[in-house]
Amino acid sequence: MKDALLEVRDLRTVFETRAGRICAVDGVSVAVRRGECLGIVGESGSGKSVTFASVMGLVKAPGRIESGTIVFDGRDLRGLSPRQMRAVRGRDIAMTMQDALTALNPALSVGEQIAEVLEAHDETLPARGAARRKAIRKASIEMLGLVGIPSAETRLRQYPHEFSGGMRQRIMIAIALACRPKLLIADEPTTALDVTIQAQVLELISDIRAKLGMSVALITHDLGVVAEHCDRVMVMYAGQVVEEGPTTEVIGAPKHPYTQGLLASIPRPALRGQPIHPIEGQVPDLIGLAPQCRFYSRCTQRREACLAPVEMRAAGPAHNARCILIGGDEE
Amino acid sequence: MSLSKLLERIAQLVPVLLGVSVIAFTMMALTPGDPVQIMIGDQAITAEQEAQLRHDMGLDRPMVERFFIFLGNTTHFDFGESFYHKRPVADVIAERLPATIELSLVALVVALATAIPLGVLAAIKKNSIFDRIATVGSLLGVSLPGFWFGILLLMLFAVHLHLLPVSGRIGFDSEVPSVTGFLLIDTLVAGNMKAFGDAVAHLILPAITLGLPMTAILMRVTRTSMLEVLRQDYVTFADAKGLSRRRVLFRHALKNALIPTVSVAAIETGSLLGGNMIVETVYGWPGLGRLVVESIFLRNYPLVQAAVLFYAVTYVLLNFVADLLYTVLNPRVKL
Ligand SMILES: Nc1ncnc2c1ncn2[C@@H]1O[C@H](COP(=O)(O)OP(=O)(O)O)[C@@H](O)[C@H]1O
Ligand code: SF4
Ligand SMILES: [Mg+2]
């Protein structure tokens, strides 16, 4: 894809567990363009987090990346040494986690947790001494201000538990953005929050994206969030991408039965009073999957041809889906 | 820690001490052997002299009466006279205390200084050869009887290899004036480096013997809590920030992982006191532990009772310190 900041091709990440081999990410290709917001949706367990943990080089044992390429800003990340990868993390690619309460270190002050990332990456700081400390402090206060935390000077000394849930989420975003990364991976930034605060945090991410001109990979299981904030969207199911394309197309005219099901299952204010139809059944066990369409057991439109492997098919110029119903050559 | 909580803790001490007093008294009273007979030994004395002695020692009264006298005196910190030393028990104990405290503190430092790095390393290299050896080692460390291990070290390093002294706190030719009672300090105060070295040499084997079970326990605690902490989201997030591995391990992980280690260390320091009796006896260490062992053999009731009370108070205080450290190290817990 032209103008891609991040381009992942055919990524396969597996976990060797006692129960068997889990292929959590199975041949995923994804691109994030410069300045865009890509939404990644899918039920819990579909491989969204593992995909982006792989990009960050943060897959921990018993997991490992088995194959695929990850190219960021022209560099092959899988070819980097651990030390080189550490220089990329936090500086070029930053990440926020689902729950800021557990992601922030309870034993370190908020000020230290912001300062250390500047300390690790910011080359514009004075080399050492009081000037450096002052510059770091100033930058930290600035970041807290940017994410809307009042009286930042005094709050730097406080610990995470002294802040509200929404504030903690903002602090985590401030930490992630401290070095002005080119790509922010926001893993379910609002799932742990109240509805009113959810909107504020998403607004904040959108604002800062515009201000800093960065790209965002927004992982969520809320299609409403995607509709409002994302340029493009990728739908994942059981470790695979099942549909991707411009948000308007994917949400306006979803091609994959799974995406259709997801859309039917969200309560929409405009359709108040109408029944919601959650998708029946469960995500299949990722151990020992058959080669068939992974959505087969839950699909209302399944047929015999779906028992063969199903590849991605073009549903539009930039719109693809993994379903035999597309392209008109189904049996 | 609020004042009310502090007072509550102190109030809790009262029933504990009362209970310990009863136990200390009855245990001594029920132990076979007559202190008067033991004191007389082979000396030929008359029945009158013996009766007088028994009267002087307060042992001619009924046991219940003796208990209440003991309890009454204890409430105003009068622990009576040592049968053997003919001096106030409190003085005798105070004299022996610095040697025991010095040995215990050094054992504590040795234990912490070995247990924490080993525990961290075992956690980072989980399931490696090193981890397995450390696991077996710590199992041995807690289960080896202290006296056996002590004698083993003594035979090897002192008797066979002549590398370290066999017994005592310091050689006769290295004596220095007592200022604090802690020889590591007193020798330095006297500016006598040779004596300091001698004091250190005397400390090595007893401190290792005393600290071994504690090292083993603290290593297990550190390993377990480090493994737990390394699984936490904040460690992943610290990695996602691109921090150095050193910073992630030592600033983010270890700071949290040490909270249980430090609390357990404070509590376990109480059990060093118990270990002291054996270790001090094996190494001829002139501290409270050996004094208590000797006093038990001599049926020196007042001294043993006072020492048991002292142990109980120390134990409760150390538990209190453990709680206090936990709150200090853990910003989430309100002081
Ligand atoms: N540490 C792990 N050990 C074993 N399996 C894992 C581990 N982490 C993730 N997985 C597997 O990967 C799948 C996808 O996980 P994840 O990417 O976190 O899903 P999502 O973020 O879409 O909810 C999970 O269903 C699980 O089977
Ligand atoms: S390939 Fe078949 S089973 Fe799979 S989503 Fe399409 S219609 Fe349903
Ligand atoms: Mg997830």
XYZ file of C-alpha atoms and ligand atoms in Angstrom:
702
model
C 0.000 0.000 0.000
C 1.393 3.385 -0.879
C 1.900 5.896 1.872
C 1.839 3.145 4.472
C 3.544 4.006 7.769
C 3.131 0.478 9.062
C 2.795 -2.493 6.810
C 2.338 -5.973 8.243
C 2.269 -8.887 5.846
C 1.157 -12.420 6.541
C 1.870 -12.258 10.254
C 1.584 -15.479 12.180
C 1.933 -15.442 15.965
C 1.551 -18.648 17.929
C 1.382 -19.661 21.572
C 2.723 -23.073 22.485
C 0.586 -24.028 25.459
C 0.162 -27.270 27.318
C -3.248 -27.686 25.697
C -1.747 -27.273 22.240
C -0.600 -24.748 19.695
C -2.720 -21.623 19.562
C -2.420 -19.683 16.350
C -3.638 -16.381 17.779
C -2.710 -14.405 14.677
C -2.981 -16.411 11.500
C -1.773 -14.745 8.338
C -2.796 -11.200 9.150
C -1.878 -8.405 6.756
C -2.587 -4.872 7.797
C -1.442 -1.413 6.841
C -1.722 1.903 8.630
C -1.238 4.991 6.493
C 0.384 8.203 7.593
C -2.028 10.370 9.526
C -4.944 7.975 9.370
C -6.926 6.322 12.105
C -7.414 2.635 11.500
C -10.053 0.875 13.561
C -9.558 -2.767 14.504
C -12.710 -4.510 15.650
C -13.662 -8.003 16.614
C -14.930 -9.921 19.592
C -12.667 -10.576 22.529
C -10.090 -13.255 21.690
C -9.989 -12.536 17.962
C -6.289 -11.629 18.014
C -6.402 -7.824 17.972
C -4.052 -7.298 20.910
C -1.645 -10.055 19.902
C -1.381 -8.592 16.380
C -0.219 -5.261 17.722
C 1.867 -6.751 20.519
C 3.691 -8.506 17.670
C 4.234 -5.160 15.959
C 5.665 -3.767 19.198
C 7.854 -6.810 19.695
C 6.113 -7.455 23.002
C 4.878 -11.019 22.569
C 5.965 -12.870 25.680
C 6.645 -16.567 26.117
C 5.027 -19.011 25.445
C 4.170 -16.880 22.427
C 6.348 -16.048 19.444
C 6.106 -14.607 15.976
C 6.396 -17.510 13.602
C 6.441 -15.730 10.267
C 5.546 -12.566 8.417
C 7.060 -9.169 7.840
C 6.532 -5.999 9.821
C 7.758 -2.882 8.067
C 7.511 0.435 9.867
C 8.546 3.666 8.218
C 10.721 1.752 5.792
C 12.424 -0.413 8.443
C 11.956 -4.130 8.902
C 11.151 -4.349 12.613
C 11.618 -8.105 12.818
C 15.234 -7.646 11.753
C 16.020 -5.263 14.620
C 17.993 -6.252 17.698
C 16.216 -6.020 21.067
C 18.133 -2.823 21.782
C 17.168 -1.254 18.453
C 13.573 -2.294 19.040
C 13.586 -0.570 22.426
C 14.581 2.634 20.698
C 11.556 2.304 18.399
C 9.110 1.558 21.194
C 7.897 4.636 22.998
C 9.571 6.933 20.495
C 8.232 5.935 17.056
C 5.458 3.565 18.046
C 3.671 4.059 21.335
C 0.941 2.049 22.937
C -1.784 2.518 25.491
C -3.329 -0.408 27.277
C -6.893 -1.265 28.096
C -6.819 -0.548 31.808
C -4.685 2.355 32.981
C -5.049 1.257 36.594
C -2.998 -1.863 35.927
C -0.778 -0.318 33.224
C 0.572 2.443 35.438
C 3.063 1.351 38.057
C 1.436 1.708 41.484
C 4.760 2.265 43.222
C 6.086 5.104 41.063
C 4.871 8.678 40.923
C 3.111 9.848 37.802
C 5.868 12.384 37.248
C 8.521 9.680 37.185
C 6.489 7.551 34.802
C 6.271 10.410 32.314
C 9.839 11.582 32.848
C 11.423 8.182 32.252
C 10.094 7.867 28.721
C 11.457 11.331 27.868
C 14.674 10.342 29.585
C 14.890 7.242 27.400
C 14.165 8.806 24.020
C 14.146 12.581 23.854
C 17.343 13.698 22.138
C 16.412 17.378 22.203
C 16.922 17.511 25.977
C 20.042 19.095 27.481
C 22.655 16.399 28.050
C 22.720 16.404 31.833
C 22.387 18.232 35.110
C 19.787 20.648 36.381
C 18.977 21.945 32.919
C 18.007 18.460 31.809
C 15.846 17.866 34.868
C 14.150 21.186 34.358
C 13.469 20.479 30.697
C 12.034 17.067 31.527
C 9.820 18.555 34.189
C 8.619 21.239 31.811
C 7.855 18.695 29.094
C 6.005 16.484 31.590
C 3.831 19.363 32.745
C 3.178 20.253 29.131
C 2.077 16.692 28.328
C -0.309 16.557 31.277
C -1.696 19.900 30.168
C -2.138 18.571 26.645
C -4.279 15.673 27.865
C -6.300 17.995 30.061
C -5.040 17.381 33.567
C -5.300 20.569 35.589
C -2.623 21.781 38.042
C -0.086 19.404 36.540
C 2.789 20.892 38.580
C 1.431 19.560 41.829
C 0.043 16.332 40.414
C 3.379 15.080 39.114
C 4.268 14.023 42.626
C 1.134 11.928 43.056
C 0.687 8.202 42.521
C -1.725 6.576 40.052
C -4.219 5.562 42.728
C -4.738 9.215 43.594
C -6.381 9.892 40.220
C -9.822 9.021 38.839
C -10.199 6.366 36.134
C -10.579 8.924 33.352
C -7.577 10.884 34.613
C -5.453 7.746 34.696
C -6.390 7.003 31.099
C -5.317 10.532 30.184
C -2.036 10.086 32.028
C -1.367 6.873 30.132
C -2.057 8.702 26.876
C 0.256 11.518 27.974
C 3.022 8.971 28.615
C 2.454 7.307 25.247
C 2.522 10.614 23.401
C 5.377 12.210 25.332
C 7.888 11.583 22.551
C 5.463 12.474 19.743
C 5.314 8.985 18.189
C 4.421 8.500 14.547
C 2.013 5.725 15.436
C -0.168 5.305 18.494
C -1.614 1.883 19.168
C -4.603 2.462 21.418
C -5.753 -0.917 22.711
C -9.353 -0.573 23.846
C -8.770 2.856 25.344
C -12.315 3.221 26.609
C -13.441 -0.255 27.629
C -12.588 0.325 31.291
C -14.311 3.714 31.445
C -17.783 5.194 32.059
C -19.723 6.152 28.958
C -19.365 9.919 29.418
C -15.626 9.651 29.968
C -15.268 7.294 27.002
C -16.367 10.057 24.640
C -13.932 12.534 26.212
C -10.966 10.200 25.914
C -11.721 9.383 22.262
C -12.154 13.056 21.514
C -8.791 13.673 23.138
C -7.083 11.040 20.987
C -8.651 12.471 17.826
C -7.624 16.016 18.757
C -4.045 15.074 19.473
C -3.864 13.005 16.303
C -4.826 16.078 14.321
C -2.423 18.263 16.285
C 0.577 15.962 16.029
C -0.274 14.465 12.645
C 0.267 10.944 13.897
C -1.386 7.694 12.846
C -3.600 5.780 15.226
C -4.471 2.101 15.365
C -7.604 2.101 17.474
C -8.473 -1.335 18.811
C -12.043 -1.578 19.996
C -15.024 -3.842 19.927
C -17.353 -0.904 19.519
C -18.350 -0.249 15.902
C -19.946 3.019 16.990
C -16.509 4.274 18.026
C -15.100 3.177 14.684
C -17.846 4.967 12.745
C -17.074 8.185 14.532
C -13.281 8.193 14.677
C -11.741 5.923 12.059
C -10.898 6.451 8.398
C -10.609 2.781 7.711
C -11.548 -0.338 9.595
C -10.327 -3.898 9.815
C -12.524 -6.639 11.235
C -10.816 -9.608 12.862
C -12.243 -12.993 13.666
C -10.455 -15.976 15.211
C -6.988 -14.725 14.318
C -7.769 -13.642 10.772
C -8.805 -10.448 9.034
C -12.292 -11.072 7.688
C -13.083 -7.645 6.287
C -11.297 -4.380 5.693
C -11.992 -1.150 3.911
C -13.007 2.469 4.283
C -15.211 2.955 7.343
C -18.134 4.289 5.354
C -18.154 1.212 3.123
C -17.594 -1.406 5.779
C -20.185 0.071 8.104
C -22.524 1.282 5.399
C -22.438 -1.903 3.338
C -20.740 -4.706 5.263
C -19.905 -7.679 3.078
C -18.913 -10.342 5.572
C -21.692 -12.052 7.516
C -19.650 -11.555 10.699
C -19.433 -7.793 10.190
C -23.128 -7.768 9.393
C -23.760 -9.646 12.587
C -21.637 -7.237 14.619
C -23.554 -4.292 13.194
C -26.879 -5.901 13.943
C -25.790 -6.495 17.504
C -25.084 -2.895 18.466
C -27.890 -0.902 20.049
C -28.358 2.269 18.033
C -30.259 5.273 19.339
C -31.886 5.717 15.920
C -33.274 2.204 16.133
C -34.429 2.426 19.716
C -37.106 -0.079 20.526
C -35.992 -2.546 17.871
C -34.622 -5.847 19.074
C -30.855 -6.347 19.098
C -29.537 -9.497 17.485
C -26.321 -10.684 19.050
C -24.420 -13.226 16.946
C -25.230 -16.664 18.225
C -22.519 -19.102 19.183
C -18.928 -18.506 20.225
C -15.546 -17.807 18.729
C -14.096 -21.230 17.855
C -11.315 -22.761 19.888
C -8.074 -21.673 18.228
C -6.410 -25.031 18.844
C -6.676 -27.453 15.922
C -8.850 -25.348 13.621
C -10.205 -26.984 10.475
C -9.203 -25.316 7.184
C -12.790 -24.144 6.561
C -14.183 -20.622 6.978
C -13.721 -19.894 10.678
C -17.103 -18.254 10.956
C -18.821 -21.360 9.542
C -20.369 -22.613 12.780
C -22.056 -19.274 13.450
C -22.870 -18.173 9.918
C -26.499 -18.021 8.840
C -25.502 -18.151 5.186
C -23.087 -21.036 5.306
C -23.020 -23.636 2.589
C -20.883 -26.568 1.562
C -18.351 -24.494 -0.358
C -17.473 -22.716 2.895
C -15.801 -25.912 4.142
C -12.814 -25.238 1.875
C -10.216 -22.597 2.796
C -11.551 -19.090 2.088
C -9.249 -16.324 0.861
C -9.753 -12.555 0.962
C -11.772 -11.306 -1.998
C -12.177 -7.821 -3.416
C -15.541 -6.289 -2.599
C -14.579 -2.855 -3.919
C -11.478 -0.896 -4.937
C -10.208 -0.773 -1.366
C -12.684 -3.078 0.285
C -11.968 -6.776 0.892
C -13.693 -9.545 2.746
C -13.040 -13.209 3.444
C -16.270 -14.829 2.294
C -17.289 -16.909 -0.693
C -20.408 -14.807 -1.172
C -18.266 -12.028 -2.585
C -17.496 -11.668 -6.257
C -20.508 -13.639 -7.424
C -18.656 -16.904 -8.071
C -20.130 -18.783 -5.147
C -21.711 -22.063 -5.986
C -0.029 4.912 60.632
C -2.403 6.906 62.762
C -1.952 7.426 66.487
C -5.077 5.443 67.281
C -3.742 2.501 65.314
C -0.456 2.753 67.156
C -2.240 2.762 70.506
C -4.314 -0.173 69.366
C -1.130 -2.078 68.619
C 0.304 -1.270 72.003
C -2.925 -2.336 73.653
C -2.735 -5.631 71.804
C 0.637 -6.214 73.420
C -0.914 -6.488 76.887
C -2.760 -9.805 76.473
C 0.166 -11.209 74.502
C 2.594 -10.405 77.262
C 0.249 -11.734 79.922
C -0.087 -14.999 78.036
C 3.642 -15.259 77.484
C 4.262 -14.561 81.177
C 2.007 -17.420 82.201
C 3.652 -19.782 79.741
C 7.195 -18.726 80.627
C 6.493 -19.117 84.319
C 4.722 -22.458 84.191
C 7.195 -23.963 81.769
C 10.059 -23.159 84.054
C 8.130 -24.222 87.144
C 7.162 -27.540 85.597
C 10.607 -28.347 84.275
C 12.045 -31.088 86.453
C 15.075 -30.097 88.494
C 15.488 -27.967 91.550
C 17.449 -24.743 91.107
C 18.589 -24.909 94.702
C 19.992 -28.419 94.310
C 21.674 -27.441 91.067
C 23.261 -24.428 92.739
C 24.478 -26.452 95.692
C 25.951 -29.081 93.442
C 28.559 -31.122 95.290
C 29.035 -28.623 98.106
C 28.331 -30.030 101.545
C 25.909 -27.695 103.306
C 23.508 -28.056 106.185
C 19.759 -28.336 105.893
C 19.441 -24.882 107.470
C 21.788 -23.352 104.957
C 19.795 -24.963 102.175
C 16.522 -23.649 103.581
C 18.040 -20.188 103.875
C 19.185 -20.340 100.261
C 15.726 -21.466 99.150
C 14.210 -18.585 101.098
C 16.625 -16.049 99.579
C 15.728 -17.227 96.111
C 12.047 -16.907 96.934
C 11.457 -20.562 96.192
C 10.021 -21.453 99.589
C 6.656 -19.926 98.685
C 3.830 -21.784 96.940
C 3.950 -21.696 93.151
C 0.790 -19.595 92.725
C 2.083 -16.974 95.094
C 5.399 -16.939 93.265
C 3.580 -16.395 89.994
C 1.750 -13.337 91.257
C 4.905 -11.882 92.757
C 6.608 -12.407 89.393
C 3.688 -10.806 87.571
C 3.532 -7.862 89.967
C 7.242 -7.169 89.696
C 7.162 -7.502 85.950
C 4.542 -4.742 85.603
C 7.090 -2.270 86.892
C 9.975 -3.783 84.956
C 11.541 -5.529 87.929
C 12.624 -8.933 86.693
C 14.385 -9.942 89.875
C 17.916 -11.183 90.411
C 19.667 -13.823 88.424
C 20.181 -16.802 90.770
C 23.518 -17.383 89.248
C 24.968 -13.911 88.745
C 23.498 -12.428 91.923
C 22.764 -9.304 89.928
C 19.560 -7.846 88.445
C 18.432 -9.928 85.494
C 17.851 -6.784 83.403
C 21.526 -5.836 83.771
C 22.749 -9.276 82.798
C 20.534 -9.327 79.715
C 21.481 -5.790 78.705
C 25.124 -6.793 78.879
C 24.652 -9.719 76.532
C 22.279 -7.992 74.127
C 24.708 -6.084 71.873
C 26.486 -9.296 70.864
C 23.182 -10.866 69.852
C 21.910 -7.790 68.054
C 25.158 -7.419 66.171
C 25.111 -11.032 65.053
C 21.434 -10.870 64.075
C 21.820 -7.675 62.079
C 24.823 -9.004 60.203
C 22.926 -12.248 59.508
C 19.979 -10.168 58.272
C 22.171 -8.109 55.980
C 23.911 -11.228 54.657
C 20.530 -12.875 54.062
C 19.068 -9.875 52.224
C 22.212 -9.294 50.208
C 22.251 -12.867 48.911
C 18.529 -13.666 48.797
C 17.381 -10.691 46.733
C 19.832 -11.028 43.816
C 19.418 -14.815 43.768
C 15.630 -14.580 43.892
C 15.531 -12.006 41.110
C 17.892 -14.037 38.973
C 15.889 -17.225 39.550
C 12.721 -15.395 38.485
C 14.256 -13.877 35.361
C 15.794 -17.213 34.399
C 12.762 -19.204 35.381
C 13.137 -22.976 34.832
C 16.800 -22.615 33.916
C 19.502 -24.741 35.511
C 20.279 -21.842 37.815
C 16.644 -21.610 38.902
C 16.533 -25.332 39.645
C 19.751 -25.283 41.645
C 18.513 -22.259 43.576
C 15.223 -24.023 44.302
C 16.920 -27.147 45.636
C 19.398 -24.990 47.543
C 16.688 -23.013 49.244
C 14.848 -26.201 50.151
C 18.017 -27.469 51.832
C 18.522 -24.078 53.431
C 15.220 -24.173 55.275
C 15.393 -27.834 56.191
C 19.003 -28.272 57.328
C 19.220 -28.191 61.109
C 21.166 -25.080 62.093
C 23.413 -26.800 64.614
C 24.402 -29.461 62.099
C 25.187 -26.936 59.399
C 27.026 -24.780 61.934
C 29.189 -27.630 63.130
C 29.895 -28.599 59.520
C 31.115 -25.093 58.659
C 33.079 -24.967 61.871
C 34.842 -28.260 61.164
C 35.692 -27.251 57.631
C 36.717 -23.609 57.843
C 37.948 -23.343 61.412
C 39.205 -26.763 62.437
C 40.551 -28.172 59.160
C 41.408 -25.165 57.029
C 42.231 -22.787 59.907
C 40.785 -19.939 57.859
C 38.426 -18.627 60.501
C 38.316 -18.577 64.302
C 36.515 -21.343 66.134
C 34.626 -19.435 68.759
C 33.883 -16.123 70.462
C 33.468 -12.590 69.172
C 37.074 -11.423 69.062
C 40.555 -12.678 69.895
C 42.055 -11.851 73.310
C 44.816 -9.795 71.733
C 42.307 -7.633 69.859
C 40.163 -6.458 72.756
C 39.040 -2.838 72.479
C 37.286 -0.574 74.983
C 33.522 -1.063 74.897
C 31.638 2.021 73.708
C 28.495 0.742 72.030
C 28.914 -2.950 72.703
C 28.875 -3.553 68.956
C 32.369 -4.715 68.135
C 32.221 -3.678 64.480
C 31.668 -0.136 65.689
C 33.851 -0.199 68.789
C 36.899 -1.451 66.885
C 36.482 1.340 64.358
C 35.998 3.896 67.126
C 39.266 2.662 68.620
C 40.827 3.026 65.174
C 42.068 -0.532 65.427
C 41.728 -2.043 61.958
C 43.339 -5.318 62.960
C 40.721 -5.754 65.687
C 37.987 -4.852 63.228
C 39.208 -7.530 60.839
C 39.323 -9.980 63.708
C 35.736 -9.140 64.693
C 34.605 -9.627 61.103
C 36.399 -12.978 60.919
C 34.614 -14.109 64.071
C 31.254 -13.016 62.639
C 31.415 -14.801 59.290
C 30.527 -18.377 60.213
C 27.884 -17.603 62.857
C 26.238 -15.016 60.595
C 26.078 -17.449 57.676
C 24.726 -20.234 59.863
C 22.150 -17.977 61.442
C 21.149 -16.330 58.174
C 20.913 -19.463 56.036
C 17.276 -20.416 56.651
C 16.268 -16.790 56.286
C 18.197 -16.480 53.026
C 16.372 -19.521 51.718
C 12.950 -18.165 52.688
C 13.611 -14.665 51.380
C 14.902 -16.051 48.115
C 11.699 -18.016 47.610
C 9.582 -14.989 48.480
C 11.553 -12.723 46.138
C 11.409 -15.226 43.285
C 7.669 -15.766 43.642
C 6.783 -12.105 43.943
C 9.125 -11.143 41.111
C 7.469 -13.712 38.829
C 4.077 -12.353 39.827
C 5.138 -8.769 39.182
C 6.711 -9.586 35.812
C 3.287 -10.737 34.636
C 1.692 -7.406 35.464
C 0.443 -4.958 32.860
C 2.669 -2.203 34.175
C 5.752 -4.214 33.270
C 4.417 -4.689 29.731
C 3.640 -0.993 29.590
C 7.128 -0.134 30.816
C 8.480 -2.318 28.006
C 6.151 -0.608 25.553
C 7.714 2.691 26.565
C 11.055 1.448 25.310
C 12.776 1.675 28.696
C 16.032 -0.185 29.203
C 15.750 -3.722 30.465
C 17.606 -2.695 33.577
C 15.094 0.018 34.354
C 12.113 -2.242 33.692
C 13.508 -4.973 35.929
C 14.901 -2.943 38.772
C 12.812 0.194 38.920
C 9.431 -1.094 37.754
C 9.429 -4.749 38.739
C 11.766 -5.008 41.713
C 10.342 -2.013 43.557
C 6.997 -3.812 43.713
C 8.433 -7.286 44.131
C 10.409 -6.263 47.224
C 7.330 -5.263 49.204
C 6.597 -8.823 50.365
C 10.320 -9.602 50.746
C 10.842 -6.738 53.145
C 7.754 -7.574 55.189
C 8.742 -11.214 55.477
C 12.303 -10.201 56.373
C 11.007 -8.119 59.261
C 8.865 -10.969 60.555
C 11.599 -13.548 60.033
C 14.029 -11.414 62.008
C 11.981 -12.606 64.979
C 12.910 -16.177 64.194
C 16.578 -15.205 64.060
C 16.209 -14.841 67.817
C 15.286 -18.492 68.133
C 18.142 -19.444 65.827
C 20.484 -17.434 68.001
C 20.267 -19.904 70.880
C 21.653 -22.710 68.754
C 24.158 -20.698 66.751
C 25.518 -18.870 69.788
C 25.959 -22.158 71.587
C 27.750 -23.794 68.648
C 30.076 -20.836 68.111
C 30.549 -19.867 71.751
C 29.062 -16.482 70.999
C 28.649 -14.501 74.222
C 25.127 -13.282 73.511
C 21.654 -13.567 74.933
C 20.873 -16.823 73.164
C 23.695 -18.726 74.819
C 22.907 -17.072 78.148
C 19.342 -18.344 77.926
C 20.455 -21.875 77.075
C 22.847 -21.891 80.034
C 20.178 -20.426 82.275
C 17.706 -23.125 81.328
C 20.231 -25.794 82.359
C 20.843 -23.975 85.636
C 17.103 -23.509 86.226
C 17.790 -19.805 86.512
C 14.051 -18.978 86.552
C 14.137 -15.170 86.680
C 16.518 -14.861 83.786
C 14.715 -17.301 81.526
C 11.350 -15.711 82.254
C 12.641 -12.227 81.518
C 14.342 -13.390 78.321
C 11.171 -15.078 77.101
C 9.238 -11.868 77.712
C 11.915 -9.951 75.870
C 11.664 -12.306 72.891
C 7.888 -11.932 72.835
C 8.014 -8.132 72.880
C 10.655 -8.101 70.146
C 8.594 -10.468 68.042
C 5.484 -8.331 68.330
C 7.469 -5.183 67.591
C 8.999 -6.768 64.497
C 5.570 -7.677 63.232
C 4.602 -4.093 63.767
C 7.681 -2.966 61.849
C 6.707 -5.367 59.040
C 3.284 -3.728 58.761
C 4.816 -0.310 58.898
C 7.317 -1.116 56.143
C 4.518 -2.534 54.041
C 2.576 0.702 54.213
C 5.655 2.817 53.623
C 6.700 0.842 50.548
C 3.228 0.596 49.121
C 1.811 3.984 48.149
C -1.613 2.440 47.632
C -2.024 1.681 51.311
C -3.051 4.759 53.249
C -0.826 5.521 56.200
N -0.234 -15.359 26.942
C -1.023 -16.136 26.173
N -0.947 -17.474 26.298
C -1.722 -18.285 25.537
N -2.588 -17.842 24.633
C -2.710 -16.517 24.458
C -1.939 -15.593 25.235
N -2.279 -14.333 24.864
C -3.225 -14.474 23.903
N -3.478 -15.778 23.658
C -4.411 -16.329 22.671
O -4.588 -15.380 21.660
C -5.956 -15.143 21.440
C -6.153 -13.720 21.020
O -5.884 -12.882 22.105
P -5.983 -11.299 22.000
O -5.153 -10.815 20.877
O -5.653 -10.771 23.343
O -7.500 -11.064 21.664
P -8.264 -9.671 21.578
O -7.301 -8.577 21.872
O -8.796 -9.614 20.200
O -9.354 -9.743 22.572
C -6.639 -15.500 22.727
O -7.915 -15.974 22.525
C -5.752 -16.585 23.281
O -6.205 -17.844 22.813
S -17.518 -18.138 3.779
Fe -19.462 -19.139 4.116
S -19.486 -19.563 6.289
Fe -17.886 -18.129 5.924
S -18.834 -16.186 6.264
Fe -19.000 -16.548 4.114
S -20.941 -17.555 3.889
Fe -20.477 -17.631 6.041
Mg -7.296 -7.269 23.547
